């Protein structure tokens, strides 16, 4: 696979880069961002990787320009990889609205036409992208995963579906029960069809019951989040984890909304959480 | 004066707000951002204020979404105020191009038609805005100033023109000698007219010679900045300060460009510099 570097910017002693490549999994050209901290320049060193999954409407740019992650990544010596949120390009089907199609891949493998050809973000993020990153950069197979909103859903689901794949997982304002909220119902109906039984494989609240690994979940949720009651519903995850005996740290943060101002405020604690697990 | 709060977001234990108000100085409606750190909630406390001046094309939004300043402001207990970069509104004259007119006020008082009615950003930032801020929030008259690119020019010029007004000043990749570079020559010709003698009152390199106060200048400049040789020319400030005996710390940062990735990387050190001066 050929990687083309299209951005290269010094940042906190390391480099904030963006790469473009042809994705076999998605059948289109994709971009991803990678922050290489100063420790990446040490000859012979290999670093662990945090994968960051962004929310609806985002590209690989939002997180790297607005979250302030590079400072923490430089402190901890962690590489941060932020993929795009869906397949891209003229050949990729799209829909009206911000919550389906491009920018709204929901980190699943679609089974329904016209989506099933390109919308395979689960396999891209879990398999193709790490294989690419681990072959191109001085990183090893220590992986962590986190994300925001739709990307928080993605982080939880990918960790729960793939035991042993990630050493730690966290989420900011995740869609914890997509099968039960409007964003998820719209996307799952389109990507997965009408059979709600098939949705359970992509729903964190459904997955915790059968999780083969008790990887602790760290979740921050703003209490002032405009989507908390309609789309996010952290109480459903709390109940599912209590029932399954799955370890969960759910922190409700008074006053905080759904924005990057919320996420930036607690990202340092999440980065420390991941660094501890990655470097244990 | 009436302040209308149009954004209010919890951030690092404080609040990132945006206000709108009618400006007498500029003759239009203006917006500014203010970050109130957690210490602002202490009854009876008054905090110092850092004024941040942004560069060409920016509004009050760029700095608050991309620089990561709130974390440092919360650590140090400093309020951060970020105004817009020019007068705004349908009644305000504009020009083609990004480097004159709206988004390009250059922090001066224009003397030439059609600009002189509204383009009075010096007086707005030095007088009207602090009066407003100091009457509306729990802050006192301890003030610092910093900025980026055109805003770095603004920070240096406002500090040099107004001895005693600011306790500290710093700049990222500032236009240090606008009289001698294309961005400045275009703007000064339009705003101030053809008499280059009148330009000296708005040019940091010209002002250091006669500065009534030896306020130390802290300047960071990326060596990989695409504008360093054509528009920024830090060597001219170094020479002017050496000749005048004006204290300057100029740090050339290898590899860094003109972007927020550069600024974010060194903002923590600038915030610590200002906090020391503000709290001395």
XYZ file of C-alpha atoms in Angstrom:
560
model
C 0.000 0.000 0.000
C 1.206 3.472 -0.837
C 0.916 6.244 1.704
C 1.083 9.830 0.521
C 1.849 12.447 3.154
C -0.274 15.529 2.473
C 0.286 17.511 5.697
C 3.387 17.730 7.869
C 3.453 20.240 10.725
C 5.759 20.530 13.712
C 3.735 20.328 16.918
C 4.816 19.947 20.565
C 8.221 18.650 19.552
C 6.768 16.032 17.191
C 4.836 16.056 13.928
C 1.161 16.305 13.135
C 0.839 14.621 9.766
C -2.024 13.680 7.458
C -1.757 10.798 4.996
C -3.818 9.699 2.014
C -4.036 6.129 0.742
C -6.146 3.784 -1.351
C -8.230 1.620 0.969
C -8.960 -1.920 -0.197
C -11.540 -2.388 2.542
C -13.520 0.711 1.662
C -12.858 0.819 -2.063
C -11.939 4.492 -2.079
C -9.195 6.970 -1.224
C -9.004 7.741 2.492
C -7.203 10.210 4.704
C -6.060 9.752 8.250
C -4.149 11.946 10.687
C -1.218 10.710 12.723
C 0.557 12.561 15.512
C 4.115 11.353 16.013
C 5.382 12.559 19.400
C 9.045 13.508 19.978
C 9.767 9.999 21.289
C 9.083 8.641 17.786
C 12.424 10.076 16.710
C 14.370 7.801 19.072
C 16.185 5.197 16.957
C 14.861 1.702 17.565
C 11.946 2.806 19.732
C 8.436 1.616 19.003
C 5.459 3.430 20.486
C 1.892 2.434 21.305
C -1.033 3.912 19.349
C -4.291 5.505 20.434
C -6.968 5.350 17.733
C -9.390 8.269 17.901
C -12.845 8.011 16.302
C -14.654 11.285 15.585
C -18.353 12.052 15.530
C -20.981 12.863 12.922
C -19.926 15.319 10.168
C -16.227 15.154 11.112
C -13.202 14.325 8.986
C -9.684 13.504 10.155
C -9.216 17.254 10.746
C -11.576 18.077 13.622
C -9.757 16.218 16.358
C -6.274 17.338 15.384
C -7.189 21.031 15.154
C -9.502 21.373 18.163
C -8.864 18.806 20.899
C -5.378 19.718 22.099
C -4.352 16.049 22.135
C -0.814 16.581 20.898
C 0.410 18.018 24.187
C -0.678 14.916 26.088
C 0.564 12.543 23.397
C 3.969 14.233 23.586
C 4.018 13.932 27.376
C 3.170 10.234 27.317
C 4.974 9.142 24.151
C 1.815 7.864 22.480
C 1.095 8.023 18.738
C -2.438 9.208 17.957
C -4.174 8.087 14.762
C -7.442 9.774 13.741
C -9.215 8.303 10.684
C -12.038 9.886 8.730
C -15.620 9.014 9.753
C -16.790 7.303 6.558
C -15.666 6.295 3.083
C -15.226 9.283 0.750
C -15.256 10.105 -2.934
C -17.645 10.556 -5.835
C -18.131 6.796 -6.179
C -19.355 6.438 -2.587
C -23.147 6.628 -2.003
C -24.409 9.416 0.206
C -27.705 10.591 1.709
C -29.348 13.900 2.521
C -28.739 15.023 6.069
C -25.675 14.927 8.295
C -26.480 11.665 10.071
C -26.325 9.095 7.258
C -23.824 8.435 4.489
C -20.625 10.429 4.203
C -19.405 11.683 7.568
C -21.666 9.158 9.296
C -20.185 5.690 8.821
C -21.042 4.534 12.372
C -17.948 2.279 12.442
C -19.873 -0.779 11.243
C -19.897 -3.075 8.194
C -23.042 -2.328 6.182
C -25.007 -5.258 4.790
C -27.614 -3.412 2.743
C -27.468 -1.896 -0.747
C -26.274 0.644 -1.736
C -24.114 0.934 1.393
C -22.511 -2.492 1.691
C -19.853 -1.973 -0.976
C -18.039 0.932 0.671
C -19.366 1.364 4.211
C -17.092 -1.071 6.070
C -15.574 1.254 8.645
C -15.335 -1.490 11.298
C -12.954 -3.560 9.222
C -11.076 -0.484 8.100
C -10.461 0.812 11.631
C -9.860 -2.577 13.275
C -7.769 -4.269 10.577
C -6.627 -2.319 7.523
C -5.650 0.927 9.239
C -3.620 -0.647 12.082
C -1.845 -2.943 9.611
C -0.937 0.104 7.574
C 0.127 2.166 10.602
C 2.129 -0.672 12.104
C 4.014 -1.222 8.867
C 4.698 2.442 8.093
C 5.609 3.957 11.478
C 7.762 3.005 14.453
C 4.842 1.660 16.450
C 4.024 -1.740 17.915
C 0.782 -3.608 18.518
C -0.142 -1.887 21.771
C -3.444 -0.220 20.854
C -6.011 1.895 22.657
C -9.235 3.357 21.330
C -11.392 6.368 22.142
C -13.862 8.651 20.446
C -16.609 11.248 20.674
C -20.373 10.846 20.138
C -20.772 8.544 17.087
C -17.044 7.901 17.573
C -17.638 7.091 21.242
C -20.110 4.479 20.058
C -17.435 3.263 17.651
C -14.767 3.011 20.362
C -17.024 1.042 22.720
C -18.325 -1.291 20.010
C -14.935 -1.981 18.448
C -13.403 -2.756 21.846
C -16.318 -4.966 22.892
C -16.412 -6.853 19.568
C -12.667 -7.473 19.429
C -11.389 -8.875 22.729
C -7.628 -8.601 23.119
C -7.350 -6.033 20.351
C -7.202 -2.928 22.582
C -5.523 -2.449 25.937
C -7.902 0.327 26.939
C -11.063 2.061 25.768
C -12.784 5.328 26.611
C -15.508 7.503 25.173
C -16.810 11.052 25.344
C -20.583 11.491 25.125
C -21.026 8.193 23.238
C -24.183 6.933 21.568
C -24.321 3.939 23.935
C -27.521 2.331 22.618
C -27.896 3.159 18.913
C -30.720 0.612 18.552
C -32.862 2.726 20.870
C -32.251 6.318 19.672
C -33.093 8.256 16.474
C -29.516 8.647 15.152
C -28.857 4.941 15.515
C -32.261 3.755 14.300
C -31.907 5.783 11.096
C -28.353 4.609 10.418
C -28.885 0.964 11.372
C -32.068 0.690 9.294
C -30.178 1.946 6.250
C -26.879 0.122 6.786
C -28.126 -3.107 8.419
C -31.780 -3.446 7.393
C -34.985 -3.825 9.355
C -34.063 -6.887 11.403
C -33.321 -5.408 14.797
C -31.697 -8.632 15.956
C -28.813 -7.864 13.568
C -28.386 -4.485 15.205
C -27.309 -6.024 18.511
C -23.835 -6.798 17.138
C -23.254 -3.043 16.760
C -24.800 -1.756 19.978
C -22.598 -1.282 23.055
C -25.456 -1.839 25.475
C -26.310 -5.141 23.786
C -22.662 -6.211 23.498
C -21.651 -5.837 27.153
C -23.883 -8.774 28.103
C -21.826 -11.206 26.054
C -18.416 -9.510 26.196
C -15.626 -12.100 26.284
C -13.282 -9.629 27.962
C -14.053 -7.356 30.903
C -12.117 -4.360 29.573
C -13.060 -1.416 31.830
C -15.036 1.327 30.101
C -14.237 4.966 30.905
C -17.007 7.341 29.799
C -17.362 11.089 30.318
C -20.744 12.683 29.630
C -21.649 16.351 29.974
C -24.853 16.906 31.902
C -25.562 20.011 29.819
C -25.190 18.055 26.569
C -28.089 18.916 24.269
C -28.245 15.285 23.061
C -27.944 13.480 26.385
C -31.577 12.472 26.797
C -32.522 12.050 23.125
C -29.494 10.333 21.554
C -26.840 9.420 24.130
C -28.675 8.053 27.197
C -25.727 7.079 29.402
C -28.109 5.526 31.933
C -28.728 2.651 29.505
C -25.015 1.795 29.526
C -24.892 2.060 33.287
C -27.802 -0.387 33.586
C -26.371 -2.788 30.996
C -22.963 -2.830 32.693
C -24.520 -3.306 36.128
C -26.547 -6.256 34.813
C -23.566 -7.816 33.037
C -21.054 -7.078 35.788
C -18.978 -5.153 33.266
C -16.619 -2.560 34.782
C -17.696 0.992 33.919
C -16.542 4.390 35.141
C -19.254 6.802 34.040
C -18.582 10.410 34.972
C -21.397 12.912 34.567
C -19.841 16.360 34.216
C -22.123 19.188 35.365
C -22.553 22.051 32.903
C -20.584 20.549 30.030
C -22.143 20.323 26.566
C -21.473 18.157 23.483
C -18.685 20.316 22.055
C -14.926 20.105 21.810
C -14.780 22.487 24.796
C -16.123 19.576 26.855
C -13.852 17.013 25.292
C -10.704 19.100 25.521
C -11.406 19.624 29.223
C -11.190 15.913 30.054
C -8.960 14.603 27.270
C -5.865 14.854 29.470
C -7.385 12.413 31.952
C -8.356 10.006 29.165
C -4.881 10.201 27.644
C -3.344 9.409 31.053
C -5.770 6.475 31.409
C -4.717 5.086 28.034
C -1.007 5.745 28.620
C -1.144 3.753 31.863
C -2.714 0.774 30.109
C -0.467 1.017 27.058
C 2.709 1.241 29.090
C 1.796 -1.264 31.834
C -23.232 49.557 27.125
C -25.235 46.357 26.720
C -23.470 43.038 26.453
C -25.363 40.119 24.993
C -23.967 36.669 25.714
C -24.286 34.523 22.589
C -22.147 31.503 23.560
C -21.653 29.911 26.970
C -19.729 26.627 27.208
C -18.196 24.879 30.191
C -14.462 24.423 29.623
C -11.671 23.336 32.000
C -13.772 24.133 35.035
C -14.629 27.634 33.805
C -16.641 29.122 30.957
C -15.770 29.945 27.376
C -18.212 32.698 26.473
C -18.769 34.935 23.455
C -20.426 38.343 23.768
C -21.881 40.791 21.279
C -22.125 44.544 21.832
C -22.519 47.836 20.027
C -19.106 49.498 19.763
C -19.045 53.303 19.908
C -15.426 53.370 18.781
C -15.993 51.246 15.689
C -19.574 52.254 14.904
C -20.759 48.683 14.480
C -21.745 45.539 16.341
C -18.755 43.552 17.581
C -18.159 40.161 19.111
C -15.460 39.135 21.535
C -14.644 35.899 23.326
C -13.882 35.728 27.033
C -12.636 32.715 28.951
C -13.492 32.897 32.634
C -11.358 30.371 34.554
C -12.670 28.525 37.626
C -11.087 31.152 39.907
C -13.551 33.723 38.509
C -16.285 32.047 40.563
C -14.580 32.921 43.870
C -16.671 35.622 45.580
C -14.796 38.910 45.814
C -11.872 37.796 43.653
C -10.700 39.890 40.738
C -8.494 38.380 38.057
C -5.996 39.786 35.560
C -6.737 39.729 31.824
C -4.704 38.593 28.841
C -5.836 40.219 25.589
C -5.268 37.998 22.562
C -5.085 39.499 19.066
C -5.611 37.137 16.140
C -4.213 37.250 12.627
C -5.502 37.940 9.126
C -8.901 36.384 8.252
C -9.652 35.432 11.868
C -12.661 36.236 14.022
C -13.015 35.848 17.781
C -13.509 32.099 17.152
C -10.139 30.898 15.864
C -8.141 31.299 19.037
C -10.759 29.853 21.354
C -11.341 26.737 19.234
C -7.775 25.921 18.169
C -5.120 27.215 20.575
C -5.804 25.221 23.729
C -5.433 28.362 25.870
C -8.191 27.520 28.340
C -6.166 24.835 30.094
C -3.361 27.291 30.861
C -5.754 30.089 31.781
C -7.444 27.745 34.245
C -4.101 26.742 35.737
C -2.995 30.340 36.214
C -6.298 32.018 37.022
C -6.100 34.433 34.103
C -9.080 35.701 32.094
C -8.464 35.623 28.327
C -10.249 38.099 26.050
C -10.078 37.599 22.283
C -11.634 40.337 20.126
C -12.446 40.150 16.434
C -9.800 41.372 13.966
C -11.710 44.255 12.381
C -15.001 46.122 12.462
C -17.874 44.050 11.022
C -21.256 44.513 9.396
C -22.842 45.608 6.123
C -22.119 49.276 6.851
C -18.360 48.671 7.167
C -16.236 49.119 4.013
C -14.343 46.101 2.751
C -11.828 45.222 0.033
C -11.122 42.266 -2.207
C -8.543 39.907 -0.799
C -7.904 38.603 2.699
C -5.312 41.182 3.730
C -7.285 44.449 3.715
C -10.659 45.422 5.130
C -12.745 43.013 7.153
C -10.616 40.468 8.982
C -7.565 42.694 8.472
C -7.889 45.704 10.764
C -4.173 45.776 11.666
C -4.972 47.161 15.155
C -4.524 50.789 14.067
C -6.691 53.906 13.735
C -7.213 54.567 10.033
C -6.936 58.158 8.799
C -7.985 57.695 5.169
C -11.416 57.444 3.550
C -13.358 55.179 3.383
C -11.628 53.398 6.295
C -11.328 56.094 8.934
C -14.939 55.949 10.142
C -14.926 52.340 11.325
C -11.342 51.060 11.283
C -10.195 52.181 14.744
C -9.117 48.852 16.210
C -6.326 50.440 18.291
C -8.733 52.517 20.303
C -11.200 49.651 20.515
C -8.664 47.163 21.888
C -6.769 49.603 24.128
C -9.679 51.608 25.548
C -13.257 50.581 24.809
C -12.898 46.825 25.190
C -10.958 46.878 28.501
C -13.405 49.428 29.937
C -16.235 47.109 28.983
C -14.514 43.992 30.299
C -13.447 45.652 33.537
C -16.996 46.844 34.208
C -18.754 43.591 33.302
C -16.528 40.869 34.799
C -14.679 40.281 38.062
C -11.369 41.497 36.676
C -8.999 44.293 37.629
C -6.646 46.508 35.653
C -3.763 44.031 35.416
C -3.482 43.537 31.643
C -1.232 41.536 29.342
C -1.286 41.314 25.557
C -0.277 38.754 22.965
C -1.159 37.750 19.434
C -0.301 35.895 16.255
C 0.969 37.242 12.921
C -1.035 40.458 12.260
C -2.103 40.083 15.899
C 1.524 39.735 16.964
C 2.142 43.064 15.243
C -0.869 44.397 17.132
C 0.375 43.155 20.501
C 3.847 44.652 20.036
C 2.546 47.986 18.720
C -0.149 48.414 21.344
C 2.303 47.658 24.151
C 4.976 49.975 22.716
C 2.515 52.835 22.095
C 0.867 52.634 25.502
C 3.487 52.527 28.266
C 2.102 51.356 31.596
C -0.980 49.868 29.990
C 0.259 46.250 29.878
C 2.345 44.317 32.388
C 3.663 41.954 29.738
C 3.663 41.428 25.990
C 4.463 38.529 23.699
C 3.943 37.586 20.078
C 3.905 34.547 17.817
C 5.283 35.029 14.307
C 4.532 38.775 14.349
C 4.728 41.178 11.420
C 7.494 43.170 13.131
C 8.093 45.776 10.417
C 4.845 46.324 8.488
C 6.329 49.388 6.751
C 8.821 47.136 5.002
C 6.744 44.117 3.902
C 3.910 43.582 1.381
C 1.091 42.901 3.892
C 1.918 46.040 5.844
C 2.593 48.262 2.844
C -0.773 47.397 1.319
C -2.675 47.936 4.577
C -0.826 51.092 5.674
C -1.186 52.713 2.246
C -4.939 52.171 2.386
C -5.522 52.955 6.055
C -2.875 55.645 6.645
C -2.097 57.079 3.201
C 1.116 57.461 1.241
C 3.160 59.402 3.800
C 5.471 56.739 5.176
C 6.447 58.969 8.077
C 2.938 58.434 9.469
C 3.458 54.677 9.297
C 6.199 54.763 11.934
C 3.642 55.178 14.734
C 2.250 51.738 13.851
C 5.463 49.819 13.218
C 7.078 47.879 16.072
C 10.575 48.204 14.633
C 10.181 51.982 14.406
C 8.552 52.275 17.818
C 11.214 50.498 19.891
C 13.652 53.359 19.272
C 11.484 55.817 21.144
C 9.750 53.499 23.605
C 9.159 55.239 26.940
C 9.053 51.907 28.762
C 11.479 48.994 28.393
C 8.828 46.274 28.585
C 10.576 43.024 27.575
C 9.348 41.518 24.309
C 8.927 37.725 24.079
C 8.675 36.509 20.480
C 8.475 32.965 19.099
C 9.026 32.459 15.380
C 8.926 29.171 13.473
C 11.899 28.712 11.178
C 9.731 26.708 8.773
C 7.150 29.518 8.594
C 6.239 30.122 4.961
C 6.019 33.889 5.610
C 9.176 34.378 7.672
C 11.347 35.958 4.981
C 8.658 37.778 2.995
C 6.312 39.207 5.630
C 7.592 38.627 9.182
C 11.347 39.241 9.125
C 12.220 38.753 12.807
C 15.806 39.876 12.163
C 14.559 43.439 11.715
C 13.134 43.420 15.241
C 16.309 41.898 16.612
C 18.367 44.676 14.989
C 15.998 47.428 16.123
C 15.979 46.165 19.720
C 19.772 45.790 19.750
C 20.152 49.373 18.499
C 17.629 50.747 20.983
C 18.752 48.601 23.906
C 15.226 47.255 24.176
C 14.956 43.848 25.910
C 13.924 41.116 23.475
C 13.755 37.344 23.780
C 13.476 36.069 20.225
C 13.215 32.310 19.928
C 13.562 30.744 16.502
C 11.836 27.358 16.565
C 13.226 24.873 14.040
C 10.651 23.169 11.821
C 7.605 25.073 13.024
C 5.322 26.780 10.495
C 2.805 29.641 10.708
C -0.133 27.537 11.907
C -1.958 27.005 15.168
C 0.093 23.791 15.562
C 3.091 26.068 16.103
C 1.271 28.461 18.367
C -0.348 25.781 20.511
C 3.073 24.226 21.050
C 4.491 27.310 22.775
C 1.370 28.950 24.157
C 1.885 27.333 27.554
C 5.235 29.069 27.947
C 3.737 32.411 26.905
C 0.845 31.988 29.324
C 3.321 31.254 32.146
C 5.315 34.366 31.148
C 2.204 36.524 31.323
C 0.944 34.919 34.543
C 4.262 35.691 36.253
C 4.057 39.356 35.246
C 0.359 39.666 36.032
C 0.692 38.107 39.462
C 4.012 39.684 40.470
